[in-house]
XYZ file of N, CA and C in Angstrom:
468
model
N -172.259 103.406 70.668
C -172.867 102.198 71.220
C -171.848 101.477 72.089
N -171.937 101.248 73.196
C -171.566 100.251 74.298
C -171.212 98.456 73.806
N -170.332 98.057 73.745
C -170.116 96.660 74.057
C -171.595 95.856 74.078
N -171.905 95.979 75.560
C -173.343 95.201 75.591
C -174.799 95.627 74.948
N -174.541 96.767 74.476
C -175.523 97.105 73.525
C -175.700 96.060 72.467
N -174.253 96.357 71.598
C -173.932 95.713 70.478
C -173.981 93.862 70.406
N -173.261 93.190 71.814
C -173.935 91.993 71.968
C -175.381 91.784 71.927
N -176.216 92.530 72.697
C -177.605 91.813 72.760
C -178.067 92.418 71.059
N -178.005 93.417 70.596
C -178.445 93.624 69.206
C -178.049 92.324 68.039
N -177.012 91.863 68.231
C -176.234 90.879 67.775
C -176.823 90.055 67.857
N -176.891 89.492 69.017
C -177.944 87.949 69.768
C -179.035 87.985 68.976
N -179.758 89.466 68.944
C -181.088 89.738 68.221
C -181.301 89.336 67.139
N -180.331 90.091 66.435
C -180.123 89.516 64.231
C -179.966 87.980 64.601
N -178.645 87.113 65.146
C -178.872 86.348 65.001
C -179.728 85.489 64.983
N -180.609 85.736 66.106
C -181.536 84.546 66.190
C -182.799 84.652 65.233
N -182.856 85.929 64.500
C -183.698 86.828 63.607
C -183.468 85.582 62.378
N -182.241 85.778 61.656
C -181.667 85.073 60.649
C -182.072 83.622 61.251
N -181.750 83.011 62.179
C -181.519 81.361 62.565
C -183.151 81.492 61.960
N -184.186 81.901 62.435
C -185.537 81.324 62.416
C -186.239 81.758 60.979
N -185.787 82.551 60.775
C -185.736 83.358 58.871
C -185.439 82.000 58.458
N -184.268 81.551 58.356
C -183.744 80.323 57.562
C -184.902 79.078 57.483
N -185.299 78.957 59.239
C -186.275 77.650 59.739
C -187.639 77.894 58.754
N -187.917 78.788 58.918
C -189.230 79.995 58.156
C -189.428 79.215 56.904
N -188.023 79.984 56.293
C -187.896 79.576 54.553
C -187.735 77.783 54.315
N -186.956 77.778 55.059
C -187.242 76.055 54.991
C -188.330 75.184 54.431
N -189.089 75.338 55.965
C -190.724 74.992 55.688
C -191.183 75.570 54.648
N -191.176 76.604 54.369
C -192.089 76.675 53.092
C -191.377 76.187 51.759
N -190.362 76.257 51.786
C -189.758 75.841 51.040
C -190.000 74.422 50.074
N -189.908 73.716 51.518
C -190.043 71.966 51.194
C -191.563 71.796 51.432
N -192.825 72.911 51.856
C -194.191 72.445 51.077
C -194.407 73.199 50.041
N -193.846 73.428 49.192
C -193.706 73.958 47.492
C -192.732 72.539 47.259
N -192.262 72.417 47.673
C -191.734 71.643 46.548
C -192.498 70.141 47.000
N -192.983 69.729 48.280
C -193.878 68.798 48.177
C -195.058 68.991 47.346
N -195.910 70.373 47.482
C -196.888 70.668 46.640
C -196.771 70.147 45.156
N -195.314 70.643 44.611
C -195.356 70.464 43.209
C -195.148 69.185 42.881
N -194.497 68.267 43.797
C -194.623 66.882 43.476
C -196.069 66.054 43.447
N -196.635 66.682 44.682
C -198.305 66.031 44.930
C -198.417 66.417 43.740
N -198.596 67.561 42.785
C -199.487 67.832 41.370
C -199.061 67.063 40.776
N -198.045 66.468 40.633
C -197.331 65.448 39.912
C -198.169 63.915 39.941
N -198.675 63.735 40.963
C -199.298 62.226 41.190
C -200.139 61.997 40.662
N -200.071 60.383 40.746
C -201.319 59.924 39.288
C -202.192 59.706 40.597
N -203.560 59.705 40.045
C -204.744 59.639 40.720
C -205.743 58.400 40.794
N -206.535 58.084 41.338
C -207.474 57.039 41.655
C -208.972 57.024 42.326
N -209.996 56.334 42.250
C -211.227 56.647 42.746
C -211.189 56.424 44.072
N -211.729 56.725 45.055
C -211.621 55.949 46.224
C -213.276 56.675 46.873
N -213.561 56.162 48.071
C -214.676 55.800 48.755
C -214.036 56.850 50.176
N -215.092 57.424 50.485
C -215.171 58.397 51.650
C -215.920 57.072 52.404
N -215.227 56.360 53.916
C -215.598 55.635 54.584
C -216.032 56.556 55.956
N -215.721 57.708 56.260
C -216.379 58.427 57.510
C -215.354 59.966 57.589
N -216.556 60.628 57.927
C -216.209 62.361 57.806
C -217.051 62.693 59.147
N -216.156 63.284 59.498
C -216.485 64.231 60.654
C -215.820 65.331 61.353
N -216.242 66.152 62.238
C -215.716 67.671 62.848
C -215.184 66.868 64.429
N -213.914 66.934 64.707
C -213.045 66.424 66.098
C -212.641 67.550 66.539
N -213.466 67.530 67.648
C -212.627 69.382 68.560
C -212.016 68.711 69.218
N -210.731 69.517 69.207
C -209.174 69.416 69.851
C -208.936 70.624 70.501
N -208.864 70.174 71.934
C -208.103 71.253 72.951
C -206.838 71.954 72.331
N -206.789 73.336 73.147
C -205.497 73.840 73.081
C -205.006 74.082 74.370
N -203.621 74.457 74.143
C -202.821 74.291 75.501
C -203.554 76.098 76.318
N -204.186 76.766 75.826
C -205.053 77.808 75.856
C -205.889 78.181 76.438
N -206.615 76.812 76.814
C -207.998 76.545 77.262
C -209.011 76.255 76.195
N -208.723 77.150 75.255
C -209.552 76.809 74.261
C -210.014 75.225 73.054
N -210.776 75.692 72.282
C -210.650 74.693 71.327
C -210.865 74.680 69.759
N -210.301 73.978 68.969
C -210.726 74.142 68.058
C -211.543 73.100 66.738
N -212.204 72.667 65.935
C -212.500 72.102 65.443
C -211.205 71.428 64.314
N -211.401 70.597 64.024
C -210.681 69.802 62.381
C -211.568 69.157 61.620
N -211.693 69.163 60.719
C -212.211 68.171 59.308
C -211.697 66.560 59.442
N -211.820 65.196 59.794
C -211.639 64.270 60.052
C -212.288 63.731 58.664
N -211.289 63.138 57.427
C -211.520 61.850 56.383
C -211.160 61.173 56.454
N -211.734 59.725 56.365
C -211.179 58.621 56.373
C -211.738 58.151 55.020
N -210.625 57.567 54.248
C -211.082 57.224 52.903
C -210.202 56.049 52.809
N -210.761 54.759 51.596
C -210.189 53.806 51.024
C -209.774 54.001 49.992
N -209.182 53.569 49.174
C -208.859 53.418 47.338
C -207.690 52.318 47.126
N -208.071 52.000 45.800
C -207.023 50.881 45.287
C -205.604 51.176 44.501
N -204.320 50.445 44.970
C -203.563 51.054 43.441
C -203.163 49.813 43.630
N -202.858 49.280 42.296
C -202.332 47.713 41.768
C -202.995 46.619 42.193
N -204.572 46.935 42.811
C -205.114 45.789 43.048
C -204.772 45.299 44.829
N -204.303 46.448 45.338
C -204.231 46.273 46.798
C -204.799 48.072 47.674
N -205.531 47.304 48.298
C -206.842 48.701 49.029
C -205.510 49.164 50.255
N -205.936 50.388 50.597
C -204.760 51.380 51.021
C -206.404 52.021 52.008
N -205.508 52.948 52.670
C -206.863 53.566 53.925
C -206.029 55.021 54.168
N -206.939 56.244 53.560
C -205.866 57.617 54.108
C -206.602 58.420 54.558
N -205.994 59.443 55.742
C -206.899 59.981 55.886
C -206.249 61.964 55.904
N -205.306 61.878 55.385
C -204.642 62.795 54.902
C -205.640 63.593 53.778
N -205.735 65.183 53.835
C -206.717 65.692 53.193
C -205.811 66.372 52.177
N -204.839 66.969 52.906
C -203.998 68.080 51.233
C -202.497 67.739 52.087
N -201.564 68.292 51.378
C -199.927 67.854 51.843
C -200.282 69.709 52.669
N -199.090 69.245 53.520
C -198.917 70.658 54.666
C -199.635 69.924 55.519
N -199.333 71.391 56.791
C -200.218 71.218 58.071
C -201.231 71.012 57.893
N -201.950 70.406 59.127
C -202.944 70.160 59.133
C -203.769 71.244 59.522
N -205.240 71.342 59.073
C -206.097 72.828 59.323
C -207.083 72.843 59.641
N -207.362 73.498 60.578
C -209.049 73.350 61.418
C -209.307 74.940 61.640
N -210.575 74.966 62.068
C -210.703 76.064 62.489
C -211.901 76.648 61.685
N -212.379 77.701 61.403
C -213.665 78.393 61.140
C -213.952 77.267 59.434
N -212.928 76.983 58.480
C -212.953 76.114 57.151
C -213.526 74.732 57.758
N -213.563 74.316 58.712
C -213.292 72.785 58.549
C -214.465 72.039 58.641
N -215.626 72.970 59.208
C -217.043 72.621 57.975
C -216.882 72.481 56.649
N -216.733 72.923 56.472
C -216.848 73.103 54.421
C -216.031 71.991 53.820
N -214.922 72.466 54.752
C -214.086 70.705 54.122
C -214.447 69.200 54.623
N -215.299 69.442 55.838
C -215.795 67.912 55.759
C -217.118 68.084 54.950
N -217.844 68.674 54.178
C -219.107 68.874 54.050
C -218.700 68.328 52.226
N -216.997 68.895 51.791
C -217.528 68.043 50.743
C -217.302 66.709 50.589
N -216.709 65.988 51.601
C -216.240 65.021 51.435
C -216.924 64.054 52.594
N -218.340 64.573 52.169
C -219.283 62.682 53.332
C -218.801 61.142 53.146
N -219.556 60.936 54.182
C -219.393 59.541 53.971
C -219.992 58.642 52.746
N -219.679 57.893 52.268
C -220.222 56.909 51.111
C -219.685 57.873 50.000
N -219.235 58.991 49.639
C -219.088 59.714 48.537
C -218.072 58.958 47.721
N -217.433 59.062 46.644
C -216.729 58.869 45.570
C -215.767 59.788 45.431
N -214.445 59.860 45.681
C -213.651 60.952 45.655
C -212.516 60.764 44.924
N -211.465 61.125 44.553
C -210.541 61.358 43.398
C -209.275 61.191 44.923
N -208.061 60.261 44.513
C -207.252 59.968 45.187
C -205.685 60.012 44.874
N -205.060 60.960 45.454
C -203.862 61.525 44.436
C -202.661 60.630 45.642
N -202.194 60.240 44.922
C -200.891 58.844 45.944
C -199.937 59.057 44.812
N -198.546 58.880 46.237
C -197.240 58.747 45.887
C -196.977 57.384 45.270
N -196.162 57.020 43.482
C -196.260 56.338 43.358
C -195.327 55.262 43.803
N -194.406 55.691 43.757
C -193.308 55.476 44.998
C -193.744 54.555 46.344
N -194.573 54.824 46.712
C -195.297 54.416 48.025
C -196.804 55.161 48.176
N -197.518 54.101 47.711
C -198.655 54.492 47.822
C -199.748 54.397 48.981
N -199.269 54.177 50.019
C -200.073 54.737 51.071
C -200.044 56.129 51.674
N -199.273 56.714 50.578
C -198.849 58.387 50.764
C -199.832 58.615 50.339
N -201.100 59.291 50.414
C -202.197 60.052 49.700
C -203.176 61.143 50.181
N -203.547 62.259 49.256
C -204.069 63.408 49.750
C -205.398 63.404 48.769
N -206.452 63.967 48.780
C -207.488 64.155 48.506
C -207.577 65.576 47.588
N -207.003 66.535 48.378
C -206.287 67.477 47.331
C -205.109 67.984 47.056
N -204.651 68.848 45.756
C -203.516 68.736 45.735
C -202.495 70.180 45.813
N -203.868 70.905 46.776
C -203.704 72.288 46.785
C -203.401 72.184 48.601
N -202.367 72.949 49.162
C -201.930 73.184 50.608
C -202.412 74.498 50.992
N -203.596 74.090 52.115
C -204.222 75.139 52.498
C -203.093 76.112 53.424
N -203.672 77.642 53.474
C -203.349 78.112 54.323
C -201.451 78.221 54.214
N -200.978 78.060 53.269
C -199.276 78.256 53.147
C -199.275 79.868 53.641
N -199.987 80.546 53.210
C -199.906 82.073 53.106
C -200.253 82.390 54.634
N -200.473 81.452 55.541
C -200.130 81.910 57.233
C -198.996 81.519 57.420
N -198.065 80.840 57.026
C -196.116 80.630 57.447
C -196.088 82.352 56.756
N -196.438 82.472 55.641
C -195.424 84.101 55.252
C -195.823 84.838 56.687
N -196.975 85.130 56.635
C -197.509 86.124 57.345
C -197.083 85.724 58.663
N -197.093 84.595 59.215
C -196.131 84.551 60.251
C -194.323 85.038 60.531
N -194.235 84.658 59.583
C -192.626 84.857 59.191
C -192.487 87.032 59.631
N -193.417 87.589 58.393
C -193.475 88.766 58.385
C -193.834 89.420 59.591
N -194.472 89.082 60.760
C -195.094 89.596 61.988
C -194.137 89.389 63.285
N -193.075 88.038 62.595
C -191.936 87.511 63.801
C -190.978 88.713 63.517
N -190.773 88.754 62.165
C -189.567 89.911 61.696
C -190.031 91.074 61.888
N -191.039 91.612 62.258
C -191.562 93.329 62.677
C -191.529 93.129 64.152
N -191.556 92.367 64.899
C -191.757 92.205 66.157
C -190.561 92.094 66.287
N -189.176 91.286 65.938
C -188.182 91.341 66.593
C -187.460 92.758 66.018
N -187.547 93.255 65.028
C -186.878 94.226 64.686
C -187.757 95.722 65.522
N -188.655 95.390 66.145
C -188.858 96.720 66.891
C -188.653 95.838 68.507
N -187.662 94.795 68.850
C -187.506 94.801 69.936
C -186.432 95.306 69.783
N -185.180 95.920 69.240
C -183.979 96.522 68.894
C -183.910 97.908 69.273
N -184.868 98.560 68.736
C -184.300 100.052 69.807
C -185.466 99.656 71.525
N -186.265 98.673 71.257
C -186.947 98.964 72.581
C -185.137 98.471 73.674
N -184.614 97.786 72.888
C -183.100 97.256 74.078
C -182.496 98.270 73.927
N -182.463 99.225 72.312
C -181.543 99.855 72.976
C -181.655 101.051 73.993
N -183.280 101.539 73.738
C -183.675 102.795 74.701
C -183.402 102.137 76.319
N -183.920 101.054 76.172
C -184.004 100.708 77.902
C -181.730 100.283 78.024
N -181.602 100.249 77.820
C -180.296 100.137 78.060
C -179.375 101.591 78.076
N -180.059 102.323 77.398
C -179.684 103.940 77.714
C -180.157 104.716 78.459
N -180.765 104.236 79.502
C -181.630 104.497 81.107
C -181.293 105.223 81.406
């Protein structure tokens, strides 16, 4: 192997590892947010308006989201969230179903940080974590078969 072989292969791992790390990160710290949300004490609160908001992409395309807006009380002072589960936020072919259970006027169960309780999620399950792996896994097969594609084209 050549000098500049071995640099750009190099460049490769590295930046392989840098975003591996970024990868594990994130998921990292929504497990361990997850396990704290299970941790929170809960409250009744009021579904004040539900609806489906299509949002452009830089794509052309678009996609739908689940939109809650909910009230609830803790200590005798009303709070307004509209946060559905901890993690990203998720739209897309689900986000019927998730506004469908949560109408307007409904009665819903309200899980807040007690710490600061205008922190609050509706559930206490984070959709969709299992697209960061599968992302993670598809970045790392893709960069590890850009490695002999550099090194064949560099042995021209």
């Amino acid at each position: 192997m050549n000098a500049e072989l071995l640099l750009v292969v190099g460049i490769i791992v590295f930046v392989l590892l840098i975003l591996n790390v970024i990868f594990l990160g994130i998921i990292f710290f929504m497990r361990r947010r997850m396990t704290a949300v299970r941790q929170w004490p809960s409250t009744m609160g009021t579904v004040n308006t539900s609806y489906l908001e299509r949002r452009s992409s830089t794509d052309g395309g678009s996609t739908n989201y689940p939109v809650v807006q909910y009230s609830y009380q803790v200590g005798g002072q009303t709070y307004n969230g509209m946060k559905i589960a901890p993690g990203p936020e998720v739209g897309g072919t689900g986000a019927g179903k998730v506004m469908a259970r949560y109408p307007a006027g409904a009665q819903v169960m309200v899980f807040y940080n007690p710490q600061n309780p205008s922190d609050a999620v509706l559930e206490t399950k984070a959709p969709a974590q299992w697209i960061l792996w599968l992302i993670l896994i598809v970045f790392d097969i893709a960069l590890c078969a850009v490695i002999p594609i550099v090194w064949w084209s560099m042995n021209q």
